[in-house]
Coordinates of C-alpha atoms and ligand atoms in Angstrom, one line a residue:
X1 CA 115.2 42.5 79.5
X2 CA 113.5 42.7 82.9
X3 CA 111.7 45.9 83.9
X4 CA 112.4 47.4 87.4
X5 CA 108.8 48.6 87.5
X6 CA 108.4 47.9 91.2
X7 CA 110.7 50.8 92.0
X8 CA 107.9 53.2 90.8
X9 CA 106.1 52.2 94.0
X10 CA 108.6 54.2 96.1
X11 CA 107.5 57.7 97.0
X12 CA 108.5 60.0 94.2
X13 CA 109.2 63.6 94.0
X14 CA 111.0 63.7 97.4
X15 CA 113.8 66.2 97.7
X16 CA 117.3 64.8 98.2
X17 CA 118.7 65.9 101.5
X18 CA 120.5 69.1 100.9
X19 CA 119.4 69.5 97.3
X20 CA 116.3 71.2 96.0
X21 CA 113.9 68.9 94.1
X22 CA 114.0 70.8 90.9
X23 CA 117.8 70.2 90.4
X24 CA 117.1 66.6 89.4
X25 CA 113.4 66.4 88.7
X26 CA 111.7 64.9 85.6
X27 CA 108.9 67.3 84.9
X28 CA 106.0 66.2 82.6
X29 CA 104.3 68.9 80.6
X30 CA 100.5 68.7 80.6
X31 CA 98.8 70.6 77.8
X32 CA 95.4 70.6 79.5
X33 CA 93.2 71.0 76.5
X34 CA 94.7 67.9 74.9
X35 CA 95.4 65.6 77.9
X36 CA 92.0 64.2 79.1
X37 CA 88.5 65.5 78.8
X38 CA 86.2 64.6 81.7
X39 CA 83.0 66.3 80.7
X40 CA 82.8 65.3 77.0
X41 CA 83.0 68.7 75.3
X42 CA 86.1 67.6 73.4
X43 CA 88.5 69.8 75.3
X44 CA 90.7 68.5 78.1
X45 CA 90.0 69.8 81.6
X46 CA 91.3 69.8 85.2
X47 CA 89.1 66.9 86.3
X48 CA 90.6 64.9 83.4
X49 CA 94.1 65.5 84.8
X50 CA 93.0 64.5 88.3
X51 CA 91.6 61.2 86.9
X52 CA 95.0 60.3 85.3
X53 CA 97.4 61.3 88.1
X54 CA 97.9 57.6 89.0
X55 CA 99.1 57.0 85.4
X56 CA 101.6 59.8 85.8
X57 CA 102.8 58.4 89.1
X58 CA 103.2 55.0 87.4
X59 CA 105.2 56.6 84.6
X60 CA 107.6 57.8 87.3
X61 CA 107.7 61.6 86.9
X62 CA 108.5 64.0 89.8
X63 CA 106.4 66.9 88.8
X64 CA 104.0 68.3 86.2
X65 CA 103.9 71.6 84.5
X66 CA 100.4 72.7 83.3
X67 CA 100.1 75.0 80.3
X68 CA 97.5 77.8 81.0
X69 CA 94.0 77.0 82.3
X70 CA 93.1 80.6 83.3
X71 CA 90.2 82.6 82.1
X72 CA 90.9 83.2 78.4
X73 CA 89.1 83.7 75.1
X74 CA 91.5 81.0 73.8
X75 CA 92.8 83.0 70.9
X76 CA 96.3 81.5 71.5
X77 CA 95.1 78.3 73.4
X78 CA 95.1 80.1 76.8
X79 CA 98.3 82.0 76.4
X80 CA 96.0 85.0 76.1
X81 CA 94.9 85.4 79.7
X82 CA 91.9 87.5 80.7
X83 CA 92.0 86.7 84.4
X84 CA 95.3 85.4 85.9
X85 CA 93.6 84.3 89.2
X86 CA 90.7 82.3 87.9
X87 CA 90.1 79.0 86.0
X88 CA 88.4 79.2 82.7
X89 CA 85.1 77.4 82.8
X90 CA 86.4 75.3 79.8
X91 CA 88.8 73.7 82.2
X92 CA 86.7 73.7 85.4
X93 CA 86.9 75.8 88.6
X94 CA 89.4 76.9 91.2
X95 CA 88.0 74.1 93.4
X96 CA 88.9 71.6 90.7
X97 CA 92.4 73.1 90.6
X98 CA 92.7 72.7 94.4
X99 CA 91.5 69.2 94.2
X100 CA 93.9 68.3 91.4
X101 CA 96.8 69.9 93.3
X102 CA 96.0 68.1 96.6
X103 CA 95.8 64.8 94.8
X104 CA 99.0 65.3 92.9
X105 CA 100.8 66.1 96.1
X106 CA 99.3 63.0 97.7
X107 CA 100.9 61.1 94.8
X108 CA 104.3 62.8 95.5
X109 CA 103.9 64.8 92.2
X110 CA 104.8 68.5 92.4
X111 CA 102.8 71.0 90.3
X112 CA 104.2 73.9 88.3
X113 CA 101.8 76.4 86.7
X114 CA 102.3 78.6 83.6
X115 CA 102.7 82.3 84.1
X116 CA 102.2 84.6 81.1
X117 CA 103.7 88.0 82.1
X118 CA 104.7 89.5 78.7
X119 CA 101.1 90.1 77.5
X120 CA 97.5 89.7 78.6
X121 CA 94.4 88.9 76.5
X122 CA 92.7 91.9 74.9
X123 CA 89.7 90.8 77.0
X124 CA 91.6 91.4 80.2
X125 CA 89.9 94.1 82.4
X126 CA 93.0 96.3 82.2
X127 CA 93.1 96.3 78.4
X128 CA 89.4 97.0 78.2
X129 CA 89.9 99.9 80.5
X130 CA 92.8 101.1 78.4
X131 CA 90.7 101.0 75.2
X132 CA 88.0 103.1 76.9
X133 CA 90.5 105.6 78.3
X134 CA 92.2 108.4 76.5
X135 CA 95.7 108.4 75.0
X136 CA 98.3 109.3 77.7
X137 CA 96.0 108.0 80.6
X138 CA 97.2 105.8 83.4
X139 CA 95.1 102.9 82.0
X140 CA 97.0 103.1 78.7
X141 CA 100.3 103.2 80.5
X142 CA 100.0 99.6 81.6
X143 CA 100.4 98.5 78.0
X144 CA 102.6 99.7 75.1
X145 CA 100.4 102.3 73.4
X146 CA 102.2 104.7 71.0
X147 CA 101.3 107.3 68.4
X148 CA 102.0 106.2 64.8
X149 CA 104.3 107.6 62.2
X150 CA 103.4 109.4 59.0
X151 CA 101.4 112.6 58.7
X152 CA 98.3 111.3 60.5
X153 CA 100.0 108.6 62.5
X154 CA 98.7 106.1 59.9
X155 CA 101.9 104.1 60.0
X156 CA 102.9 101.8 62.9
X157 CA 105.4 103.3 65.5
X158 CA 108.1 101.0 64.2
X159 CA 108.7 98.0 61.9
X160 CA 108.5 95.2 64.4
X161 CA 106.9 92.0 63.3
X162 CA 104.7 89.6 65.4
X163 CA 106.3 86.2 66.2
X164 CA 103.1 84.7 64.6
X165 CA 103.6 86.8 61.4
X166 CA 102.4 90.2 60.3
X167 CA 102.9 93.5 62.0
X168 CA 103.4 93.7 65.8
X169 CA 101.2 96.8 66.1
X170 CA 97.4 97.2 65.9
X171 CA 95.7 100.6 65.6
X172 CA 92.7 101.5 67.9
X173 CA 89.9 103.8 66.8
X174 CA 91.3 107.0 68.3
X175 CA 94.5 106.5 66.2
X176 CA 97.0 105.2 68.7
X177 CA 98.7 101.8 68.2
X178 CA 99.4 99.1 70.7
X179 CA 102.3 96.6 70.6
X180 CA 101.7 92.8 70.5
X181 CA 104.8 90.7 69.9
X182 CA 102.3 87.8 69.4
X183 CA 98.7 87.9 68.2
X184 CA 96.7 91.2 68.0
X185 CA 94.6 89.8 70.9
X186 CA 97.7 89.6 73.1
X187 CA 98.8 93.2 74.0
X188 CA 102.2 93.5 75.6
X189 CA 102.4 95.0 79.1
X190 CA 104.7 97.9 79.9
X191 CA 107.0 96.4 82.5
X192 CA 108.5 99.8 83.3
X193 CA 105.2 100.5 85.0
X194 CA 105.3 99.8 88.8
X195 CA 101.6 98.9 88.7
X196 CA 102.3 96.0 86.3
X197 CA 105.2 94.9 88.6
X198 CA 102.9 94.9 91.7
X199 CA 100.1 93.1 89.9
X200 CA 102.4 90.2 89.0
X201 CA 103.7 90.0 92.6
X202 CA 100.1 89.6 93.6
X203 CA 99.5 86.9 91.0
X204 CA 102.6 85.0 92.1
X205 CA 101.4 85.1 95.7
X206 CA 97.8 84.0 94.7
X207 CA 99.1 80.7 93.3
X208 CA 101.9 80.3 95.9
X209 CA 99.3 80.6 98.6
X210 CA 97.3 77.9 96.9
X211 CA 100.3 75.6 97.2
X212 CA 101.9 75.5 93.7
X213 CA 105.5 74.4 93.6
X214 CA 106.6 76.9 91.0
X215 CA 106.0 78.6 87.7
X216 CA 107.1 78.1 84.1
X217 CA 107.4 81.7 82.9
X218 CA 106.2 82.3 79.4
X219 CA 108.4 84.4 77.0
X220 CA 110.7 85.1 80.0
X221 CA 113.2 86.9 77.7
X222 CA 110.7 89.4 76.2
X223 CA 109.2 91.6 78.9
X224 CA 111.6 94.5 78.6
X225 CA 111.9 96.5 75.4
X226 CA 114.8 98.8 74.4
X227 CA 114.0 102.5 75.2
X228 CA 112.7 104.3 72.1
X229 CA 111.6 101.0 70.5
X230 CA 114.1 101.2 67.6
X231 CA 113.3 99.5 64.3
X232 CA 114.5 95.9 64.0
X233 CA 113.9 93.2 61.5
X234 CA 115.1 89.7 62.4
X235 CA 117.8 88.1 60.3
X236 CA 116.4 85.9 57.6
X237 CA 117.6 82.7 59.3
X238 CA 116.7 83.9 62.8
X239 CA 114.1 82.0 64.8
X240 CA 111.2 84.2 65.5
X241 CA 111.5 83.7 69.3
X242 CA 115.0 84.9 69.4
X243 CA 117.2 82.0 68.3
X244 CA 119.8 84.2 66.5
X245 CA 123.0 85.6 67.7
X246 CA 122.1 89.2 67.3
X247 CA 120.9 92.0 69.5
X248 CA 117.1 92.2 69.3
X249 CA 115.4 95.2 71.0
X250 CA 112.7 93.0 72.5
X251 CA 114.5 89.8 73.4
X252 CA 116.9 89.4 76.3
X253 CA 117.2 93.0 77.4
X254 CA 119.3 93.6 80.5
X255 CA 116.4 95.1 82.5
X256 CA 114.4 91.8 82.4
X257 CA 116.8 90.3 85.0
X258 CA 115.7 92.8 87.7
X259 CA 112.2 91.4 87.4
X260 CA 113.3 87.9 88.2
X261 CA 115.4 89.0 91.1
X262 CA 112.3 90.6 92.5
X263 CA 110.3 87.4 91.9
X264 CA 113.0 85.3 93.4
X265 CA 112.5 87.3 96.6
X266 CA 108.8 86.7 96.5
X267 CA 109.3 82.9 96.2
X268 CA 111.8 82.9 99.0
X269 CA 109.1 84.1 101.4
X270 CA 107.5 80.7 101.0
X271 CA 108.4 77.4 102.5
X272 CA 109.4 74.4 100.3
X273 CA 111.6 74.8 97.3
X274 CA 109.4 76.8 95.0
X275 CA 110.9 77.2 91.5
X276 CA 110.9 79.5 88.5
X277 CA 111.6 78.1 85.1
X278 CA 112.3 80.4 82.2
X279 CA 111.0 80.0 78.7
X280 CA 113.8 82.0 77.2
X281 CA 114.7 81.3 73.6
X282 CA 118.3 82.3 73.3
X283 CA 120.9 81.1 70.8
X284 CA 123.5 79.7 73.2
X285 CA 123.5 78.0 76.6
X286 CA 125.8 80.7 77.9
X287 CA 123.1 83.3 77.1
X288 CA 120.4 81.1 78.5
X289 CA 122.4 80.6 81.8
X290 CA 122.0 84.4 82.5
X291 CA 118.4 83.6 83.5
X292 CA 119.5 81.2 86.2
X293 CA 122.1 83.1 88.2
X294 CA 121.8 82.6 91.9
X295 CA 119.3 85.3 92.7
X296 CA 117.1 84.9 89.5
X297 CA 115.3 81.9 88.2
X298 CA 116.0 78.3 89.2
X299 CA 115.8 76.6 85.8
X300 CA 115.7 77.6 82.1
X301 CA 114.7 75.4 79.3
X302 CA 117.7 74.3 77.3
X303 CA 116.4 75.2 73.8
X304 CA 119.9 75.0 72.3
X305 CA 119.7 71.3 73.2
X306 CA 116.2 70.9 71.8
X307 CA 117.2 72.5 68.5
X308 CA 120.3 70.3 68.0
X309 CA 119.8 67.8 65.2
X310 CA 120.5 64.1 65.2
X311 CA 124.3 64.5 65.0
X312 CA 126.8 63.0 67.5
X313 CA 129.3 65.8 67.3
X314 CA 126.7 68.6 67.8
X315 CA 125.0 66.7 70.6
X316 CA 128.3 66.1 72.4
X317 CA 129.1 69.8 72.1
X318 CA 125.8 71.1 73.4
X319 CA 125.8 68.6 76.3
X320 CA 129.3 69.6 77.3
X321 CA 128.5 73.3 77.0
X322 CA 125.3 72.9 79.1
X323 CA 127.1 71.0 81.8
X324 CA 129.7 73.8 82.0
X325 CA 127.5 76.8 81.6
X326 CA 124.6 76.0 83.9
X327 CA 126.6 74.7 86.9
X328 CA 129.0 77.7 86.5
X329 CA 126.2 79.9 87.8
X330 CA 125.0 77.4 90.4
X331 CA 122.0 76.0 88.3
X332 CA 121.3 72.5 87.1
X333 CA 121.4 71.8 83.4
X334 CA 118.0 71.1 82.0
X335 CA 117.0 68.9 79.0
X336 CA 114.0 69.0 76.8
X337 CA 113.1 67.4 73.4
X338 CA 109.5 68.3 72.9
X339 CA 106.8 70.8 74.0
X340 CA 103.6 72.4 72.7
X341 CA 105.5 74.8 70.4
X342 CA 107.8 72.6 68.4
X343 CA 107.4 69.6 66.0
X344 CA 107.3 66.5 68.2
X345 CA 110.7 64.9 68.3
X346 CA 109.5 61.6 67.0
X347 CA 109.0 63.5 63.7
X348 CA 111.5 66.3 64.0
X349 CA 114.6 64.0 64.4
X350 CA 113.8 62.6 61.0
X351 CA 113.5 65.9 59.2
X352 CA 116.1 66.8 56.6
X353 CA 118.2 69.9 56.2
X354 CA 115.8 70.8 53.5
X355 CA 113.1 71.2 56.1
X356 CA 114.4 71.8 59.6
X357 CA 111.8 72.2 62.3
X358 CA 110.9 75.8 61.8
X359 CA 107.3 76.7 62.0
X360 CA 105.6 73.4 62.0
X361 CA 105.1 70.9 59.2
X362 CA 102.2 70.1 57.1
X363 CA 101.2 68.0 54.0
X364 CA 103.0 70.3 51.6
X365 CA 106.2 70.6 53.5
X366 CA 109.3 69.3 51.7
X367 CA 111.3 66.5 53.2
X368 CA 108.5 64.6 55.0
X369 CA 109.9 62.5 57.9
X370 CA 109.8 58.7 57.7
X371 CA 107.8 57.7 60.8
X372 CA 109.9 54.6 61.6
X373 CA 113.1 56.5 61.4
X374 CA 111.7 59.3 63.6
X375 CA 110.4 57.0 66.3
X376 CA 113.6 55.0 66.5
X377 CA 115.7 58.2 66.8
X378 CA 113.2 59.6 69.3
X379 CA 113.5 56.6 71.5
X380 CA 117.3 56.7 71.3
X381 CA 117.4 60.4 72.0
X382 CA 115.2 60.1 75.0
X383 CA 117.3 57.3 76.4
X384 CA 120.3 59.6 76.1
X385 CA 118.5 62.6 77.6
X386 CA 117.2 60.8 80.7
X387 CA 120.8 59.6 81.5
X388 CA 122.0 63.2 81.8
X389 CA 122.6 64.9 85.1
X390 CA 120.2 67.7 85.9
X391 CA 116.4 68.1 85.3
X392 CA 114.5 66.9 82.3
X393 CA 111.2 67.9 80.8
X394 CA 108.8 65.6 79.0
X395 CA 105.8 66.6 76.9
X396 CA 102.6 64.7 77.1
X397 CA 102.4 61.9 74.5
X398 CA 106.1 61.6 73.9
X399 CA 106.0 58.6 76.2
X400 CA 103.7 57.0 73.7
X401 CA 106.0 57.8 70.8
X402 CA 103.4 60.1 69.2
X403 CA 104.5 61.7 66.0
X404 CA 103.6 65.2 64.8
X405 CA 100.2 65.1 63.1
X406 CA 101.2 66.4 59.7
X407 CA 98.0 66.0 57.6
X408 CA 95.5 68.0 59.8
X409 CA 92.8 69.3 57.5
X410 CA 93.2 73.1 56.9
X411 CA 89.8 73.8 58.3
X412 CA 90.7 72.2 61.6
X413 CA 93.8 74.2 62.3
X414 CA 93.6 76.7 65.1
X415 CA 97.1 78.1 65.7
X416 CA 97.1 81.9 65.1
X417 CA 100.4 81.4 63.2
X418 CA 98.4 79.6 60.5
X419 CA 95.9 82.5 60.2
X420 CA 98.4 85.3 60.5
X421 CA 100.6 83.9 57.7
X422 CA 97.7 82.9 55.4
X423 CA 98.7 79.3 55.8
X424 CA 102.3 79.9 54.8
X425 CA 103.4 78.5 58.2
X426 CA 101.6 75.5 59.5
X427 CA 102.2 76.4 63.1
X428 CA 101.9 74.2 66.1
X429 CA 98.6 72.3 66.0
X430 CA 100.3 69.1 64.8
X431 CA 102.0 68.6 68.2
X432 CA 98.8 69.5 70.2
X433 CA 96.4 66.8 69.1
X434 CA 94.6 65.2 72.0
X435 CA 96.5 62.1 73.3
X436 CA 95.2 58.5 73.0
X437 CA 94.5 56.5 76.2
X438 CA 92.4 53.6 75.1
X439 CA 92.8 52.1 71.6
X440 CA 89.2 51.0 71.1
X441 CA 87.3 53.8 72.9
X442 CA 85.7 56.9 71.5
X443 CA 88.4 59.6 70.9
X444 CA 90.8 56.8 72.1
X445 CA 89.6 57.5 75.6
X446 CA 90.5 61.2 75.5
X447 CA 86.8 62.1 75.8
X448 CA 83.8 60.0 76.8
X449 CA 81.7 61.6 74.0
X450 CA 84.2 60.9 71.3
X451 CA 84.7 64.6 70.7
X452 CA 88.2 66.0 70.2
X453 CA 89.1 69.7 69.4
X454 CA 91.6 68.5 66.8
X455 CA 91.0 65.3 64.9
X456 CA 93.1 62.3 66.0
X457 CA 94.7 60.1 63.3
X458 CA 93.4 56.6 62.7
X459 CA 97.0 55.2 63.4
X460 CA 96.8 56.3 67.0
X461 CA 94.7 53.3 68.0
X462 CA 97.9 51.4 68.1
X463 CA 99.8 54.1 70.0
X464 CA 97.2 54.4 72.8
X465 CA 98.4 53.8 76.3
X466 CA 96.2 50.7 76.6
X467 CA 97.9 49.1 73.6
X468 CA 101.4 49.8 75.1
X469 CA 100.8 49.1 78.8
X470 CA 101.8 45.4 78.7
X471 CA 104.2 45.4 75.7
X472 CA 107.8 45.4 76.7
X473 CA 108.8 46.7 73.3
X474 CA 106.5 49.7 73.5
X475 CA 107.7 53.3 73.9
X476 CA 105.7 53.6 77.1
X477 CA 107.5 50.6 78.6
X478 CA 110.8 52.2 77.6
X479 CA 110.0 55.5 79.3
X480 CA 108.9 53.7 82.5
X481 CA 112.0 51.6 82.6
X482 CA 114.4 54.4 81.9
X483 CA 112.7 56.6 84.5
X484 CA 112.9 53.9 87.1
X485 CA 116.6 53.3 86.4
X486 CA 117.3 57.0 86.3
X487 CA 115.9 57.2 89.8
X488 CA 117.5 54.0 91.1
X489 CA 121.0 55.1 89.9
X490 CA 120.4 58.7 90.9
X491 CA 121.5 59.9 87.5
X492 CA 119.8 63.3 87.9
X493 CA 122.3 64.1 90.7
X494 CA 125.2 62.5 89.0
X495 CA 128.1 63.8 86.9
X496 CA 129.1 63.0 83.3
X497 CA 132.4 61.7 82.1
X498 CA 132.8 61.3 78.3
X499 CA 134.1 57.9 77.0
X500 CA 136.1 57.9 73.8
X501 CA 137.2 55.2 71.3
X502 CA 133.8 54.4 69.8
X503 CA 134.0 56.6 66.7
X504 CA 132.8 60.0 65.7
X505 CA 129.1 59.0 65.3
X506 CA 128.8 57.5 68.7
X507 CA 128.0 59.3 72.0
X508 CA 129.4 57.4 75.0
X509 CA 129.6 58.6 78.6
X510 CA 129.5 57.4 82.1
X511 CA 127.2 58.8 84.8
X512 CA 127.9 57.1 88.1
X513 CA 127.8 53.4 87.6
X514 CA 125.9 53.6 84.4
X515 CA 127.6 53.6 81.0
X516 CA 125.6 55.1 78.1
X517 CA 126.3 54.4 74.4
X518 CA 124.3 55.8 71.6
X519 CA 124.9 55.0 68.0
X520 CA 123.9 57.9 65.7
X521 CA 125.7 56.5 62.7
X522 CA 124.8 53.7 60.3
X523 CA 127.3 51.0 61.1
X524 CA 126.8 48.7 64.2
X525 CA 129.1 49.5 67.2
X526 CA 130.8 46.8 69.3
X527 CA 129.8 47.4 72.9
X528 CA 132.1 47.1 75.9
X529 CA 131.5 44.4 78.5
X530 CA 128.7 45.0 81.0
X531 CA 125.2 44.1 82.0
X532 CA 122.5 45.6 79.8
X533 CA 120.1 47.7 81.9
X534 CA 118.0 49.0 79.1
X535 CA 118.1 49.4 75.3
X536 CA 116.0 51.7 73.2
X537 CA 115.5 48.9 70.7
X538 CA 115.8 45.1 70.8
X539 CA 119.2 43.8 69.5
X540 CA 121.7 41.0 69.9
X541 CA 123.3 42.5 73.0
X542 CA 126.8 42.9 71.5
X543 CA 126.5 45.0 68.4
X544 CA 124.7 48.2 68.8
X545 CA 122.6 49.0 65.7
X546 CA 122.1 52.4 64.2
X547 CA 119.8 54.9 66.0
X548 CA 119.9 52.9 69.3
X549 CA 121.0 53.8 72.8
X550 CA 121.9 51.4 75.7
X551 CA 122.6 51.8 79.4
X552 CA 125.1 49.3 80.8
X553 CA 126.5 48.6 84.3
X554 CA 129.8 47.0 85.1
X555 CA 129.5 43.2 85.4
Ligands
GLC1 C1 105.2 80.9 74.5 C2 104.2 79.8 74.5 C3 103.5 79.7 73.3 C4 102.7 81.0 73.1 C5 103.6 82.2 73.2 C6 102.8 83.5 73.5 O1 106.2 80.8 73.5 O2 104.9 78.6 74.8 O3 102.6 78.6 73.2 O4 102.0 81.1 71.9 O5 104.5 82.1 74.3 O6 102.3 83.5 74.8
CA2 CA1 86.2 69.2 78.8

């Protein structure tokens, strides 16, 4: 197999004439604290990102999305923001951000930042003011303060539970309670308050003026709560972020769409194609598509796709549904397999029904994934995903085939989920371990001092970028190859046509001049004639083995 690596030298991230860049872009998620640490404190930073932009350009991505780097006490790894318009000293300075942005743009890489509008940190100036102010004051009205129930208000205002476990209300010394759908250090804003609305317009403009290409919007389905805050307990099998087909008074309320229509108008004031991408966990693609109607957001993460297991029939269905529902409202379909909140797909795709992905996996979880099976399926799954029309998201480290780190010692875990459930849910630390760059360097090249905020497994020496760089069978090589062919064959802008006749456990489709065949079953599949462009595993060229995907072109 020859690699078309030279095509990565072309400028990347260019808009197609007449089509906005985000319709077809491959967007790489950087989780700053775990990407690259320049100053040796064991936590990744903006200078670390700048130093590795050439690696991202060589990988062949069009854009990056950065998880939060704003001023924050880091109670939820930066998703607890104390100042939306400044960089936390942990990550650097605003000047470091400007430098990173300018250099990314010089590489042809667009930059999306994370916006967290559902809640702030309890250390945010507004929340501190609210605590100091009296019940009923204007300062309290920016958040969701309520009196409690019971004779002395000693019971919370309703029965809502935090996504991270435990009650969604915390009581303050004067007896009132405030709502936090997440950690108690993350008070929810009251989005009915015009002051909150105006403040977020200001924040959007602050970053748009600096030149960002868009925003990934955190908990984009949660900002508006049903009037009267009625009691609600999620169904037993419901995902805590809203993945159940039921009406939840804090997820997906109608009023939330008005906020994004407003933001859409703010972005439209700027030149270039600035984009809004919704993190909205909804049970179906049809419900998700409501966030990307023409005057709202531009993209929404396809979580129904991410949560589909390694099953050909289910995958065919979610792909078909996605390619119907998103274009029906004028939006591109998006695809994603991993992010900083879910079990990495190199482990998740080998989990059993006994232990679906849920709330993280740890040493005591049932049905431990077999690493070889997980990696093989992950490579096959990514090779399917990157052939699909639309835009795709990658999560740092998946291009190295990193698995979930399952055996993190309990005393190193930091996810609030772990603490709020007394260790009953492992949470998300296992997908957030700092990534390996150089096999034989301290902290595998993550940090010059060898420090790492979560310990890296010994097996990661072999998965380091340096160990994969020149190995045609490596996962890194596979990602570079697939990304280069995706670009060369313009698959992001293409259309999908299903091919039949391969059997139930096979996924086969054509996108432009590329034929994709993926074998999710156990028996080998005879391939049609054609020239092999890329295969997720080495094989004889004629009989496609289990858990393998190929791209072919006509002879
Ligand atoms: C989103 C983020 C997650 C965070 C939560 C609260 O789901 O992706 O990491 O904990 O929102 O902000
Ligand atoms: Ca650092």
